[in-house]
mmCIF file of C-alpha atoms in Angstrom:
data_model
loop_
_atom_site.group_PDB
_atom_site.id
_atom_site.type_symbol
_atom_site.label_atom_id
_atom_site.label_comp_id
_atom_site.label_asym_id
_atom_site.label_seq_id
_atom_site.Cartn_x
_atom_site.Cartn_y
_atom_site.Cartn_z
ATOM 1 C CA MET A 1 -11.588 -15.529 67.561
ATOM 2 C CA SER A 2 -12.386 -18.390 65.345
ATOM 3 C CA LEU A 3 -15.398 -18.903 63.270
ATOM 4 C CA LYS A 4 -17.959 -21.362 64.552
ATOM 5 C CA ASN A 5 -17.052 -25.042 63.713
ATOM 6 C CA THR A 6 -13.536 -24.113 62.690
ATOM 7 C CA LYS A 7 -10.223 -24.659 64.479
ATOM 8 C CA THR A 8 -7.519 -22.082 65.103
ATOM 9 C CA THR A 9 -4.235 -22.728 66.625
ATOM 10 C CA THR A 10 -3.211 -20.719 69.669
ATOM 11 C CA SER A 11 0.346 -20.444 70.933
ATOM 12 C CA GLY A 12 1.654 -20.179 74.494
ATOM 13 C CA LEU A 13 3.348 -17.137 75.877
ATOM 14 C CA ASP A 14 7.000 -16.954 76.483
ATOM 15 C CA TRP A 15 7.393 -17.511 80.294
ATOM 16 C CA ASN A 16 9.529 -14.463 80.982
ATOM 17 C CA SER A 17 7.057 -12.213 78.929
ATOM 18 C CA MET A 18 4.250 -13.668 80.991
ATOM 19 C CA LEU A 19 5.957 -12.905 84.199
ATOM 20 C CA GLY A 20 6.708 -9.325 82.992
ATOM 21 C CA LEU A 21 3.079 -8.936 82.147
ATOM 22 C CA LEU A 22 2.081 -10.022 85.621
ATOM 23 C CA VAL A 23 4.299 -7.421 87.123
ATOM 24 C CA ARG A 24 2.694 -4.648 84.971
ATOM 25 C CA LEU A 25 -0.867 -5.839 85.847
ATOM 26 C CA LYS A 26 -0.142 -5.926 89.504
ATOM 27 C CA GLN A 27 1.422 -2.365 89.345
ATOM 28 C CA GLU A 28 -1.604 -1.098 87.554
ATOM 29 C CA LYS A 29 -3.975 -2.825 89.964
ATOM 30 C CA ASN A 30 -5.641 -4.879 87.231
ATOM 31 C CA TYR A 31 -6.007 -7.695 89.760
ATOM 32 C CA ARG A 32 -8.630 -9.815 87.762
ATOM 33 C CA ALA A 33 -6.362 -10.067 84.721
ATOM 34 C CA TYR A 34 -3.411 -10.567 86.971
ATOM 35 C CA LEU A 35 -4.984 -13.455 88.701
ATOM 36 C CA LEU A 36 -6.501 -14.963 85.613
ATOM 37 C CA ILE A 37 -3.152 -15.114 83.909
ATOM 38 C CA ALA A 38 -1.231 -16.225 86.926
ATOM 39 C CA THR A 39 -3.542 -19.128 87.858
ATOM 40 C CA GLY A 40 -4.072 -20.043 84.202
ATOM 41 C CA CYS A 41 -0.417 -20.342 83.416
ATOM 42 C CA TYR A 42 0.554 -21.993 86.728
ATOM 43 C CA PHE A 43 -2.358 -24.423 87.054
ATOM 44 C CA GLY A 44 -2.622 -25.473 83.418
ATOM 45 C CA LEU A 45 -6.464 -26.021 83.711
ATOM 46 C CA ARG A 46 -9.041 -25.681 81.025
ATOM 47 C CA ILE A 47 -10.718 -22.392 81.210
ATOM 48 C CA GLY A 48 -14.043 -23.757 82.471
ATOM 49 C CA ASP A 49 -12.346 -25.549 85.362
ATOM 50 C CA LEU A 50 -10.351 -22.370 86.211
ATOM 51 C CA LEU A 51 -13.519 -20.210 86.159
ATOM 52 C CA ASN A 52 -15.265 -22.624 88.507
ATOM 53 C CA LEU A 53 -12.687 -22.171 91.249
ATOM 54 C CA LYS A 54 -13.910 -20.486 94.394
ATOM 55 C CA TRP A 55 -11.750 -18.679 96.921
ATOM 56 C CA ILE A 56 -12.502 -21.457 99.455
ATOM 57 C CA ASP A 57 -10.853 -23.957 97.029
ATOM 58 C CA VAL A 58 -7.549 -22.214 96.874
ATOM 59 C CA PHE A 59 -7.088 -19.518 99.415
ATOM 60 C CA GLU A 60 -4.395 -20.333 102.054
ATOM 61 C CA LYS A 61 -4.227 -23.893 100.741
ATOM 62 C CA ASP A 62 -1.221 -25.881 99.551
ATOM 63 C CA GLU A 63 -3.253 -27.995 97.075
ATOM 64 C CA PHE A 64 -6.748 -28.636 95.855
ATOM 65 C CA ILE A 65 -8.652 -31.381 94.090
ATOM 66 C CA LEU A 66 -11.019 -30.741 91.295
ATOM 67 C CA THR A 67 -13.103 -32.895 88.965
ATOM 68 C CA GLU A 68 -12.411 -31.791 85.385
ATOM 69 C CA GLN A 69 -15.646 -30.831 83.524
ATOM 70 C CA LYS A 70 -14.574 -32.334 80.248
ATOM 71 C CA THR A 71 -13.211 -35.634 81.430
ATOM 72 C CA GLY A 72 -14.735 -36.232 84.722
ATOM 73 C CA LYS A 73 -11.271 -37.116 86.112
ATOM 74 C CA LYS A 74 -10.134 -35.978 89.497
ATOM 75 C CA ARG A 75 -6.982 -33.845 89.434
ATOM 76 C CA LYS A 76 -4.810 -32.713 92.311
ATOM 77 C CA ILE A 77 -3.184 -29.280 91.884
ATOM 78 C CA THR A 78 -0.323 -28.205 94.009
ATOM 79 C CA ILE A 79 -0.270 -24.403 94.536
ATOM 80 C CA ASN A 80 3.216 -23.141 94.283
ATOM 81 C CA ALA A 81 4.566 -20.139 96.268
ATOM 82 C CA PHE A 82 4.112 -17.581 93.446
ATOM 83 C CA VAL A 83 0.457 -18.332 93.094
ATOM 84 C CA LYS A 84 -0.056 -18.472 96.825
ATOM 85 C CA GLU A 85 1.374 -14.916 97.047
ATOM 86 C CA ALA A 86 -0.789 -13.721 94.075
ATOM 87 C CA LEU A 87 -3.899 -15.162 95.714
ATOM 88 C CA SER A 88 -3.126 -13.691 99.062
ATOM 89 C CA PHE A 89 -2.383 -10.239 97.515
ATOM 90 C CA VAL A 90 -5.577 -10.109 95.600
ATOM 91 C CA ALA A 91 -7.673 -11.485 98.577
ATOM 92 C CA GLN A 92 -6.106 -8.854 100.725
ATOM 93 C CA SER A 93 -7.070 -6.154 98.289
ATOM 94 C CA GLU A 94 -10.677 -7.464 98.129
ATOM 95 C CA ILE A 95 -10.839 -7.706 101.989
ATOM 96 C CA THR A 96 -9.651 -4.127 102.239
ATOM 97 C CA SER A 97 -12.366 -2.963 99.774
ATOM 98 C CA GLY A 98 -15.009 -5.069 101.493
ATOM 99 C CA LYS A 99 -15.573 -7.280 98.335
ATOM 100 C CA PHE A 100 -14.036 -10.532 99.525
ATOM 101 C CA ASP A 101 -16.288 -13.532 99.776
ATOM 102 C CA ILE A 102 -14.595 -16.830 100.702
ATOM 103 C CA ASP A 103 -17.455 -18.657 99.059
ATOM 104 C CA GLY A 104 -17.330 -16.556 95.952
ATOM 105 C CA TYR A 105 -15.742 -17.359 92.602
ATOM 106 C CA LEU A 106 -12.155 -16.184 91.929
ATOM 107 C CA PHE A 107 -13.516 -14.562 88.809
ATOM 108 C CA GLN A 108 -16.887 -13.184 89.351
ATOM 109 C CA ASN A 109 -19.065 -10.482 87.902
ATOM 110 C CA ARG A 110 -20.956 -7.777 89.830
ATOM 111 C CA GLN A 111 -23.898 -10.183 90.400
ATOM 112 C CA HIS A 112 -21.402 -12.613 92.053
ATOM 113 C CA HIS A 113 -21.782 -15.195 89.292
ATOM 114 C CA ARG A 114 -18.678 -16.608 87.682
ATOM 115 C CA ILE A 115 -17.594 -14.783 84.648
ATOM 116 C CA THR A 116 -18.082 -16.393 81.240
ATOM 117 C CA VAL A 117 -15.345 -17.892 79.066
ATOM 118 C CA GLN A 118 -16.246 -15.101 76.524
ATOM 119 C CA PHE A 119 -15.676 -12.434 79.171
ATOM 120 C CA ALA A 120 -12.407 -14.049 80.244
ATOM 121 C CA ASN A 121 -11.238 -14.063 76.542
ATOM 122 C CA LEU A 122 -12.185 -10.346 76.353
ATOM 123 C CA ILE A 123 -10.047 -9.546 79.466
ATOM 124 C CA LEU A 124 -7.160 -11.498 77.972
ATOM 125 C CA HIS A 125 -7.559 -9.890 74.473
ATOM 126 C CA GLU A 126 -7.537 -6.379 75.979
ATOM 127 C CA VAL A 127 -4.480 -7.181 78.087
ATOM 128 C CA LEU A 128 -2.527 -8.674 75.159
ATOM 129 C CA LYS A 129 -3.386 -5.708 72.955
ATOM 130 C CA LYS A 130 -2.676 -3.114 75.561
ATOM 131 C CA TYR A 131 0.725 -4.508 76.356
ATOM 132 C CA ASN A 132 1.551 -5.462 72.814
ATOM 133 C CA VAL A 133 2.174 -9.085 73.724
ATOM 134 C CA ARG A 134 2.692 -11.140 70.643
ATOM 135 C CA VAL A 135 0.966 -14.479 70.578
ATOM 136 C CA GLN A 136 -0.699 -16.446 67.848
ATOM 137 C CA ASN A 137 -4.507 -16.277 68.215
ATOM 138 C CA GLY A 138 -4.294 -15.202 71.869
ATOM 139 C CA SER A 139 -7.155 -16.530 73.929
ATOM 140 C CA THR A 140 -7.671 -18.187 77.334
ATOM 141 C CA HIS A 141 -6.374 -21.364 75.792
ATOM 142 C CA THR A 142 -3.095 -19.544 75.547
ATOM 143 C CA LEU A 143 -2.681 -19.772 79.378
ATOM 144 C CA ARG A 144 -2.908 -23.637 79.388
ATOM 145 C CA LYS A 145 -0.529 -23.836 76.447
ATOM 146 C CA THR A 146 1.916 -21.557 78.323
ATOM 147 C CA PHE A 147 1.920 -23.945 81.186
ATOM 148 C CA GLY A 148 2.557 -26.923 78.855
ATOM 149 C CA LYS A 149 5.362 -25.062 77.091
ATOM 150 C CA ARG A 150 6.968 -24.173 80.359
ATOM 151 C CA VAL A 151 6.887 -27.665 81.762
ATOM 152 C CA TRP A 152 8.476 -29.066 78.595
ATOM 153 C CA GLU A 153 11.172 -26.357 78.456
ATOM 154 C CA MET A 154 11.999 -26.765 82.192
ATOM 155 C CA ASP A 155 12.647 -30.436 81.740
ATOM 156 C CA ASN A 156 15.005 -29.752 78.782
ATOM 157 C CA LYS A 157 12.378 -30.613 76.185
ATOM 158 C CA SER A 158 12.392 -34.272 77.316
ATOM 159 C CA GLU A 159 10.184 -37.161 76.459
ATOM 160 C CA ARG A 160 9.584 -37.457 80.287
ATOM 161 C CA ALA A 161 8.024 -33.894 80.363
ATOM 162 C CA LEU A 162 5.710 -34.968 77.482
ATOM 163 C CA VAL A 163 4.661 -38.044 79.526
ATOM 164 C CA TYR A 164 3.836 -35.749 82.515
ATOM 165 C CA LEU A 165 1.946 -33.328 80.356
ATOM 166 C CA SER A 166 -0.026 -35.978 78.576
ATOM 167 C CA GLU A 167 -1.171 -37.186 82.041
ATOM 168 C CA ILE A 168 -1.870 -33.699 83.347
ATOM 169 C CA PHE A 169 -3.744 -32.727 80.286
ATOM 170 C CA SER A 170 -5.608 -36.065 80.036
ATOM 171 C CA HIS A 171 -4.469 -36.553 76.479
ATOM 172 C CA SER A 172 -4.898 -39.892 74.861
ATOM 173 C CA SER A 173 -1.296 -39.989 73.669
ATOM 174 C CA ILE A 174 2.036 -38.225 73.785
ATOM 175 C CA ALA A 175 1.624 -37.458 70.018
ATOM 176 C CA THR A 176 -1.513 -35.420 70.980
ATOM 177 C CA THR A 177 0.507 -33.609 73.654
ATOM 178 C CA LYS A 178 3.297 -32.789 71.187
ATOM 179 C CA LYS A 179 0.763 -31.321 68.706
ATOM 180 C CA TYR A 180 -1.064 -29.525 71.483
ATOM 181 C CA ILE A 181 1.966 -27.558 72.776
ATOM 182 C CA GLY A 182 3.249 -27.022 69.209
ATOM 183 C CA ILE A 183 6.215 -29.281 69.050
ATOM 184 C CA THR A 184 7.310 -29.682 65.435
ATOM 185 C CA GLU A 185 9.434 -32.542 63.975
ATOM 186 C CA LYS A 186 12.083 -29.995 63.307
ATOM 187 C CA GLN A 187 12.315 -29.166 67.053
ATOM 188 C CA ILE A 188 12.517 -32.816 67.904
ATOM 189 C CA ALA A 189 15.347 -33.278 65.324
ATOM 190 C CA ASP A 190 17.117 -30.244 66.827
ATOM 191 C CA VAL A 191 17.040 -31.906 70.312
ATOM 192 C CA TYR A 192 18.905 -34.916 68.874
ATOM 193 C CA LEU A 193 21.413 -32.736 67.011
ATOM 194 C CA LYS A 194 22.232 -30.751 70.217
ATOM 195 C CA LEU A 195 23.239 -33.877 72.157
#
């Protein structure tokens, strides 16, 4: 946690570590953390937008459209097969226990209100600590950065990936996106040296 009115730098998770973490959370039936990390890392949304999602928005859907809180821009998210399976698995568990509400939030408290960003951070901190996951200043922002890092790496750390991410993240420039996902000048130089 950072002090009020100060900035801290958060890093993303290694993708394979994140996938391993999801397997463990699912096995231990920690479905809220499982779904929080899965949707956070696969959707790349800001935490406020993620916490506003309701089951009706995403359950048994191929895509959804949301209006970002921060920018007011409409964004279309395609739901990939892994997330569809995770949503279905958690929904089935909630249906079985009688807790499923199609109009309810994906992440809600006992009073059926959406959980707060602070509570989502607490969930994530506990998971990272319990499973000894190393990440710089781990927070819910780590999930969005994990998404960005993965997109960049999957496209061989290309400029094209940065253009995509700049659009997805609604950044004003590619330079902002580079800084956001932690790309250093050394890493960029290394890309050229490896050609």
